[in-house]
């Protein structure tokens, strides 16, 4: 993948400001995340098994944190809705087939665009039902000049959206909201799989999707936002200073990679903390010629993220994230499995 496309990114859901519950961050150690994941799956299974969703879920007014998460989800869905509609307005079927995409994939893109619009309408109606004025769409600028760049960026944005919904899940207090988020997350995963496959990337490159914090997600999304209506309510999220990956994509495990930053590099020892699936791996960074470098851990696979941090705790918080995140596409190793495990 071209460096320019990814270097425009600086990620999405870290250090969320919570109002009615105690929290500092949406990143977890592997054991903590598995605990949260099992609670979520058991909770969702119980809810779905006892409820027939014959119509859109009527959402009641809930805690502020739930409203903030729904508003943030709508912010992301507005962005994706605009992104897909802009691309399908600018590029025709002939443009896609000339770029070696099939007519069947072009049809899939139209279904994806339909889905994104539906997500926007659903979340808007849900917030109105809860007595809240939904955020309106902003003005956007996307660095896309060809069908190939569009599909590459589509796969990335869908991956970030998946990370956002997954990262938000432990914060949601409403069972109904949690079910809605899980339903949208599953559809976004299908979207990303289609786009990744179309550009020659392994759709299921990692056994686990990657949860991300709200500030990290907002850091990525804000780079495409030119301006928003002044009537939009403020959301309790902030963007981190940008971290730019300066090499071509994809990269391999166990090689050195370099990043540039928008600002002054720290003089003290710093670390590149990589996030991929359920793994959070810090690596000592080296600084040379205004670039910061570290080795890609063997655990990274597929769409992964990197932060420049002040410590190697592996616990990402507002206090130790200096820059980031940057996005890396890491080529997965050949798959292995044991036929004796049944």
XYZ file of N, CA and C in Angstrom, residues 1-190:
570
model
N 0.848 -1.193 0.000
C 0.000 0.000 0.000
C 0.880 1.239 0.000
N 0.489 2.257 -0.707
C 1.295 3.457 -0.824
C 1.473 4.133 0.524
N 2.688 4.682 0.724
C 2.972 5.357 1.988
C 2.060 6.557 2.170
N 1.822 7.324 1.090
C 1.051 8.551 1.204
C -0.331 8.351 1.765
N -0.960 7.249 1.403
C -2.324 6.996 1.853
C -2.375 6.807 3.354
N -1.396 6.064 3.882
C -1.402 5.793 5.319
C -0.761 6.913 6.119
N 0.171 7.642 5.521
C 0.831 8.692 6.298
C -0.109 9.845 6.593
N -1.247 9.890 5.916
C -2.230 10.922 6.232
C -2.929 10.637 7.545
N -2.785 9.403 8.033
C -3.340 9.062 9.339
C -2.366 9.491 10.418
N -2.697 9.853 11.458
C -1.730 10.032 12.536
C -1.303 8.789 13.162
N -5.396 7.190 15.586
C -6.225 6.016 15.527
C -7.546 6.334 16.186
N -8.580 5.385 16.852
C -9.835 5.604 17.438
C -9.903 4.945 18.861
N -10.685 5.126 20.484
C -11.342 4.858 21.750
C -10.323 4.682 22.903
N -9.326 5.687 23.184
C -8.466 5.548 24.358
C -8.649 6.726 25.295
N -8.585 6.455 26.597
C -8.704 7.535 27.553
C -10.048 8.224 27.520
N -11.134 7.480 27.349
C -12.480 8.050 27.288
C -12.810 8.743 28.610
N -13.446 9.897 28.517
C -13.868 10.610 29.714
C -15.205 10.063 30.182
N -15.237 9.419 31.334
C -16.463 8.799 31.820
C -17.093 9.701 32.870
N -18.426 9.736 32.866
C -19.129 10.662 33.744
C -19.772 9.960 34.927
N -20.451 8.866 34.680
C -21.218 8.219 35.744
C -20.604 6.906 36.212
N -19.462 6.533 35.629
C -18.772 5.320 36.060
C -17.293 5.634 36.153
N -16.573 4.789 36.837
C -15.143 5.000 37.010
C -14.383 4.283 35.913
N -13.560 5.045 35.175
C -12.746 4.405 34.149
C -11.597 5.328 33.819
N -10.526 4.756 33.322
C -9.401 5.546 32.867
C -9.050 5.251 31.433
N -9.355 4.050 30.941
C -8.896 3.682 29.612
C -9.638 2.467 29.125
N -9.691 2.293 27.818
C -10.414 1.162 27.253
C -9.482 0.061 26.774
N -8.195 0.173 27.059
C -7.282 -0.897 26.720
C -7.154 -1.828 27.919
N -6.961 -3.114 27.652
C -6.871 -4.098 28.706
C -5.668 -4.994 28.458
N -5.178 -5.605 29.532
C -4.259 -6.707 29.343
C -5.025 -7.847 28.703
N -4.302 -8.840 28.156
C -4.974 -9.956 27.493
C -5.942 -10.645 28.447
N -5.522 -10.905 29.711
C -6.412 -11.608 30.636
C -7.618 -10.756 30.987
N -7.402 -9.437 31.187
C -8.531 -8.567 31.503
C -9.511 -8.509 30.347
N -8.961 -8.433 29.123
C -9.874 -8.336 27.988
C -10.673 -9.613 27.811
N -10.027 -10.772 27.984
C -10.768 -12.021 27.867
C -11.895 -12.071 28.894
N -11.633 -11.562 30.122
C -12.674 -11.545 31.148
C -13.843 -10.683 30.691
N -13.530 -9.485 30.173
C -14.591 -8.612 29.686
C -15.312 -9.234 28.499
N -14.530 -9.888 27.620
C -15.138 -10.479 26.432
C -16.101 -11.590 26.808
N -15.720 -12.439 27.742
C -16.600 -13.535 28.138
C -17.875 -12.998 28.781
N -17.744 -11.938 29.602
C -18.933 -11.328 30.191
C -19.845 -10.786 29.099
N -19.230 -10.130 28.116
C -20.028 -9.557 27.035
C -20.743 -10.641 26.239
N -20.031 -11.710 25.870
C -20.639 -12.761 25.061
C -21.769 -13.459 25.809
N -21.548 -13.736 27.090
C -22.603 -14.391 27.863
C -23.816 -13.475 28.001
N -23.539 -12.208 28.232
C -24.608 -11.219 28.386
C -25.411 -11.084 27.097
N -24.676 -10.968 25.967
C -25.350 -10.798 24.685
C -26.144 -12.033 24.312
N -25.576 -13.226 24.566
C -26.285 -14.457 24.218
C -27.578 -14.587 25.009
N -27.526 -14.254 26.299
C -28.723 -14.332 27.129
C -29.782 -13.363 26.633
N -29.345 -12.152 26.277
C -30.304 -11.141 25.833
C -30.950 -11.530 24.511
N -30.115 -11.958 23.549
C -30.645 -12.293 22.233
C -31.553 -13.505 22.305
N -31.204 -14.502 23.136
C -32.014 -15.712 23.208
C -33.383 -15.452 23.813
N -33.522 -14.372 24.570
C -34.791 -14.106 25.243
C -35.603 -13.001 24.580
N -35.103 -12.475 23.445
C -35.760 -11.337 22.817
C -35.886 -11.561 21.319
N -37.050 -11.306 20.770
C -37.257 -11.372 19.329
C -37.251 -9.947 18.800
N -36.242 -9.612 17.960
C -36.110 -8.252 17.461
C -36.847 -8.142 16.132
N -38.160 -8.014 16.194
C -38.967 -7.924 14.981
C -38.991 -6.518 14.417
N -38.551 -5.531 15.197
C -38.551 -4.135 14.755
C -37.344 -3.457 15.370
N -36.948 -2.258 14.878
C -35.831 -1.546 15.488
C -36.003 -1.410 16.996
N -34.904 -1.566 17.725
C -34.956 -1.552 19.185
C -35.342 -0.166 19.680
N -36.417 -0.024 20.481
C -36.765 1.282 21.049
C -35.807 1.604 22.184
N -34.985 2.624 22.005
C -33.952 2.932 22.979
C -34.418 4.053 23.894
N -34.370 3.787 25.182
C -34.779 4.774 26.163
C -33.598 5.665 26.525
N -33.899 6.771 27.180
C -32.830 7.663 27.604
C -32.000 6.984 28.681
N -30.662 6.981 28.501
C -29.768 6.251 29.393
C -28.726 7.195 29.991
N -27.703 6.596 30.598
C -26.629 7.373 31.181
C -25.910 8.181 30.100
N -25.267 9.268 30.522
C -24.552 10.125 29.588
C -23.485 9.357 28.819
N -22.813 8.402 29.470
C -21.754 7.667 28.783
C -22.313 6.905 27.595
N -23.513 6.327 27.722
C -24.131 5.624 26.599
C -24.466 6.594 25.473
N -24.985 7.757 25.820
C -25.312 8.760 24.807
C -24.047 9.218 24.094
N -22.972 9.467 24.849
C -21.709 9.877 24.236
C -21.203 8.821 23.258
N -21.307 7.556 23.639
C -20.839 6.480 22.767
C -21.689 6.401 21.505
N -23.014 6.530 21.649
C -23.878 6.515 20.467
C -23.598 7.717 19.563
N -23.374 8.870 20.152
C -23.057 10.055 19.351
C -21.726 9.872 18.624
N -20.768 9.259 19.306
C -19.477 9.024 18.665
C -19.614 7.998 17.549
N -20.404 6.946 17.794
C -20.664 5.954 16.747
C -21.310 6.620 15.538
N -22.250 7.523 15.780
C -22.899 8.233 14.679
C -21.897 9.125 13.948
N -20.983 9.746 14.685
C -19.934 10.550 14.057
C -19.129 9.717 13.072
N -18.773 8.501 13.473
C -18.006 7.607 12.600
C -18.841 7.134 11.421
N -20.104 6.827 11.674
C -20.970 6.354 10.591
C -21.231 7.464 9.574
N -21.365 8.705 10.040
C -21.480 9.833 9.107
C -20.258 9.875 8.188
N -19.074 9.710 8.776
C -17.838 9.767 7.996
C -17.812 8.659 6.949
N -18.133 7.428 7.354
C -18.121 6.315 6.408
C -19.193 6.488 5.338
N -20.356 6.957 5.728
C -21.443 7.189 4.780
C -21.005 8.179 3.701
N -20.389 9.280 4.124
C -19.908 10.280 3.171
C -18.782 9.721 2.307
N -17.894 8.942 2.915
C -16.747 8.381 2.195
C -17.197 7.478 1.049
N -18.098 6.552 1.336
C -18.543 5.619 0.301
C -19.380 6.328 -0.765
N -20.244 7.241 -0.361
C -21.074 7.935 -1.349
C -20.232 8.840 -2.248
N -19.221 9.478 -1.679
C -18.350 10.324 -2.484
C -17.608 9.494 -3.524
N -17.105 8.330 -3.104
C -16.347 7.481 -4.027
C -17.233 6.943 -5.145
N -18.436 6.490 -4.806
C -19.317 5.944 -5.833
C -19.883 7.041 -6.731
N -19.821 8.281 -6.277
C -20.196 9.402 -7.138
C -19.055 9.776 -8.084
N -17.816 9.581 -7.622
C -16.647 9.982 -8.409
C -16.154 8.897 -9.360
N -16.347 7.632 -9.001
C -15.829 6.520 -9.799
C -16.974 5.647 -10.295
N -16.946 5.320 -11.582
C -17.990 4.505 -12.190
C -17.601 3.031 -12.168
N -18.541 2.186 -12.588
C -18.238 0.762 -12.741
C -17.057 0.568 -13.679
N -17.013 1.310 -14.772
C -15.893 1.184 -15.710
C -14.571 1.557 -15.050
N -14.586 2.561 -14.169
C -13.359 2.934 -13.452
C -12.878 1.782 -12.580
N -13.798 1.115 -11.907
C -13.414 0.003 -11.033
C -12.923 -1.196 -11.840
N -13.599 -1.525 -12.909
C -13.152 -2.677 -13.707
C -11.815 -2.378 -14.382
N -11.584 -1.127 -14.780
C -10.291 -0.752 -15.357
C -9.170 -0.868 -14.330
N -9.524 -0.761 -13.044
C -8.542 -0.909 -11.957
C -8.474 -2.348 -11.454
N -9.034 -3.283 -12.231
C -8.976 -4.728 -11.952
C -9.864 -5.172 -10.794
N -10.923 -4.416 -10.523
C -11.948 -4.875 -9.592
C -13.117 -5.433 -10.403
N -13.760 -6.462 -9.878
C -14.842 -7.115 -10.610
C -16.144 -6.325 -10.499
N -17.049 -6.581 -11.425
C -18.366 -5.949 -11.348
C -19.125 -6.433 -10.117
N -18.872 -7.691 -9.705
C -19.504 -8.206 -8.484
C -19.048 -7.408 -7.265
N -17.757 -7.062 -7.214
C -17.266 -6.272 -6.084
C -17.880 -4.876 -6.107
N -18.038 -4.296 -7.281
C -18.689 -2.987 -7.384
C -20.102 -3.051 -6.810
N -20.808 -4.145 -7.091
C -22.146 -4.329 -6.516
C -22.065 -4.428 -4.999
N -21.039 -5.124 -4.486
C -20.858 -5.211 -3.034
C -20.650 -3.825 -2.429
N -19.909 -2.972 -3.117
C -19.686 -1.615 -2.615
C -20.998 -0.845 -2.503
N -21.903 -1.073 -3.429
C -23.212 -0.411 -3.347
C -24.004 -0.928 -2.151
N -23.897 -2.226 -1.865
C -24.550 -2.758 -0.668
C -23.923 -2.163 0.597
N -22.599 -2.033 0.603
C -21.922 -1.443 1.762
C -22.392 -0.004 1.969
N -22.507 0.752 0.881
C -22.979 2.131 0.971
C -24.392 2.185 1.538
N -25.232 1.273 1.090
C -26.587 1.168 1.640
C -26.536 0.894 3.144
N -25.654 -0.009 3.564
C -25.535 -0.343 4.989
C -25.120 0.871 5.808
N -24.134 1.633 5.305
C -23.648 2.786 6.066
C -24.756 3.829 6.226
N -25.522 4.045 5.174
C -26.651 4.972 5.282
C -27.667 4.471 6.306
N -27.930 3.162 6.288
C -28.879 2.580 7.239
C -28.393 2.743 8.670
N -27.081 2.565 8.896
C -26.525 2.747 10.236
C -26.742 4.184 10.716
N -26.522 5.146 9.815
C -26.727 6.553 10.173
C -28.175 6.798 10.573
N -29.106 6.344 9.754
C -30.523 6.577 10.032
C -30.954 5.893 11.323
N -30.448 4.682 11.558
C -30.822 3.953 12.772
C -30.327 4.675 14.018
N -29.047 5.090 14.011
C -28.490 5.760 15.181
C -29.158 7.116 15.406
N -29.459 7.831 14.332
C -30.175 9.102 14.487
C -31.534 8.881 15.146
N -32.268 7.901 14.676
C -33.585 7.619 15.254
C -33.473 7.155 16.701
N -32.435 6.358 16.994
C -32.242 5.875 18.359
C -31.997 7.033 19.317
N -31.153 7.977 18.909
C -30.862 9.122 19.766
C -32.086 10.015 19.934
N -32.840 10.214 18.861
C -34.061 11.019 18.969
C -35.060 10.364 19.914
N -35.171 9.031 19.825
C -36.068 8.310 20.724
C -35.639 8.477 22.176
N -34.334 8.588 22.393
C -33.805 8.789 23.740
C -33.888 10.244 24.187
N -34.465 11.099 23.348
C -34.610 12.502 23.715
C -33.363 13.325 23.508
N -32.477 12.875 22.617
C -31.200 13.548 22.388
C -31.119 13.981 20.927
N -30.601 15.172 20.691
C -30.404 15.650 19.327
C -29.148 15.014 18.741
N -29.254 14.245 17.651
C -28.082 13.558 17.098
C -27.115 14.521 16.417
N -25.833 14.190 16.447
C -24.840 14.995 15.736
C -25.119 14.929 14.239
N -24.870 16.027 13.554
C -25.051 16.083 12.105
C -23.741 15.744 11.407
N -23.831 15.433 10.128
C -22.636 15.138 9.342
C -21.753 16.375 9.234
N -20.459 16.138 9.105
C -19.485 17.212 8.952
C -19.099 17.346 7.479
N -18.174 18.240 7.195
C -17.538 18.316 5.877
C -16.234 17.537 5.957
N -15.936 16.759 4.905
C -14.807 15.839 4.957
C -13.890 16.029 3.752
N -12.655 15.581 3.922
C -11.696 15.530 2.822
C -10.971 14.194 2.896
N -11.076 13.406 1.830
C -10.465 12.077 1.802
C -9.354 12.045 0.746
N -8.150 11.537 1.103
C -7.016 11.523 0.169
C -7.107 10.371 -0.825
N -8.123 10.403 -1.674
C -8.389 9.305 -2.601
C -8.459 9.858 -4.019
N -7.637 9.313 -4.915
C -7.633 9.771 -6.306
C -7.870 8.641 -7.294
N -8.072 7.413 -6.819
C -8.274 6.273 -7.709
C -9.130 5.233 -7.004
N -9.771 4.333 -7.773
C -10.533 3.260 -7.136
C -9.689 2.411 -6.190
N -8.434 2.148 -6.548
C -7.589 1.319 -5.682
C -7.344 2.002 -4.343
N -7.024 3.293 -4.371
C -6.817 4.016 -3.112
C -8.091 4.031 -2.282
N -9.227 4.162 -2.955
C -10.500 4.144 -2.236
C -10.705 2.817 -1.519
N -10.485 1.694 -2.191
C -10.737 0.386 -1.575
C -9.734 0.130 -0.453
N -8.480 0.543 -0.645
C -7.494 0.399 0.425
C -7.920 1.174 1.667
N -8.343 2.409 1.464
C -8.755 3.226 2.605
C -10.062 2.721 3.200
N -10.949 2.170 2.362
C -12.204 1.603 2.870
C -11.923 0.474 3.850
N -10.974 -0.398 3.500
C -10.624 -1.501 4.397
C -10.085 -0.975 5.725
N -9.282 0.080 5.659
C -8.707 0.654 6.877
C -9.787 1.289 7.743
N -10.654 2.100 7.126
C -11.699 2.772 7.902
C -12.653 1.772 8.538
N -13.002 0.712 7.803
C -13.856 -0.317 8.400
C -13.148 -0.986 9.573
N -11.834 -1.216 9.436
C -11.084 -1.805 10.543
C -11.065 -0.911 11.764
N -10.919 0.387 11.543
C -10.950 1.336 12.657
C -12.332 1.357 13.300
N -13.376 1.292 12.470
C -14.732 1.244 13.012
C -14.966 0.017 13.865
N -14.465 -1.126 13.405
C -14.568 -2.359 14.193
C -13.881 -2.173 15.539
N -12.676 -1.596 15.509
C -11.930 -1.364 16.749
C -12.682 -0.421 17.681
N -13.368 0.565 17.099
C -14.122 1.523 17.914
C -15.283 0.849 18.626
N -16.094 0.089 17.895
C -17.237 -0.588 18.506
C -16.775 -1.606 19.543
N -15.709 -2.336 19.230
C -15.213 -3.341 20.168
C -14.648 -2.687 21.420
N -13.937 -1.583 21.246
C -13.388 -0.882 22.398
C -14.448 -0.269 23.283
N -15.578 0.116 22.688
C -16.647 0.751 23.456
C -17.475 -0.245 24.243
N -17.488 -1.507 23.820
C -18.404 -2.492 24.407
C -18.354 -2.554 25.936
N -17.162 -2.587 26.565
C -17.148 -2.688 28.032
C -17.697 -1.460 28.748
N -17.822 -0.330 28.022
C -18.275 0.899 28.644
C -19.790 1.060 28.605
N -20.463 0.309 27.736
C -21.899 0.494 27.532
C -22.676 -0.077 28.709
N -23.600 0.701 29.256
C -24.377 0.242 30.412
C -25.724 -0.345 30.017
N -26.196 -0.048 28.809
C -27.503 -0.525 28.357
C -27.365 -1.807 27.551
N -28.137 -2.832 27.903
C -28.126 -4.077 27.135
C -28.589 -3.839 25.705
N -29.571 -2.979 25.525
C -30.079 -2.702 24.184
C -29.017 -2.033 23.325
N -28.330 -1.036 23.881
C -27.271 -0.368 23.137
C -26.170 -1.360 22.778
N -25.846 -2.248 23.709
C -24.786 -3.221 23.475
C -25.139 -4.144 22.317
N -26.397 -4.553 22.242
C -26.840 -5.408 21.146
C -26.764 -4.670 19.815
N -27.178 -3.415 19.803
C -27.095 -2.610 18.585
C -25.646 -2.486 18.125
N -24.743 -2.159 19.058
C -23.333 -2.006 18.705
C -22.757 -3.308 18.165
N -23.102 -4.433 18.799
C -22.614 -5.725 18.332
C -23.124 -6.057 16.946
N -24.367 -5.701 16.661
C -24.949 -5.964 15.352
C -24.247 -5.152 14.263
N -23.987 -3.874 14.543
C -23.285 -3.034 13.569
C -21.848 -3.508 13.400
N -21.185 -3.875 14.506
C -19.806 -4.354 14.441
C -19.680 -5.546 13.499
N -20.605 -6.506 13.607
C -20.544 -7.696 12.758
C -20.661 -7.326 11.285
N -21.522 -6.363 10.970
C -21.681 -5.938 9.583
C -20.435 -5.209 9.088
N -19.835 -4.366 9.936
C -18.607 -3.677 9.550
C -17.484 -4.678 9.269
N -17.454 -5.779 10.015
C -16.441 -6.807 9.773
C -16.622 -7.445 8.398
N -17.874 -7.646 7.984
C -18.134 -8.169 6.640
C -17.669 -7.173 5.581
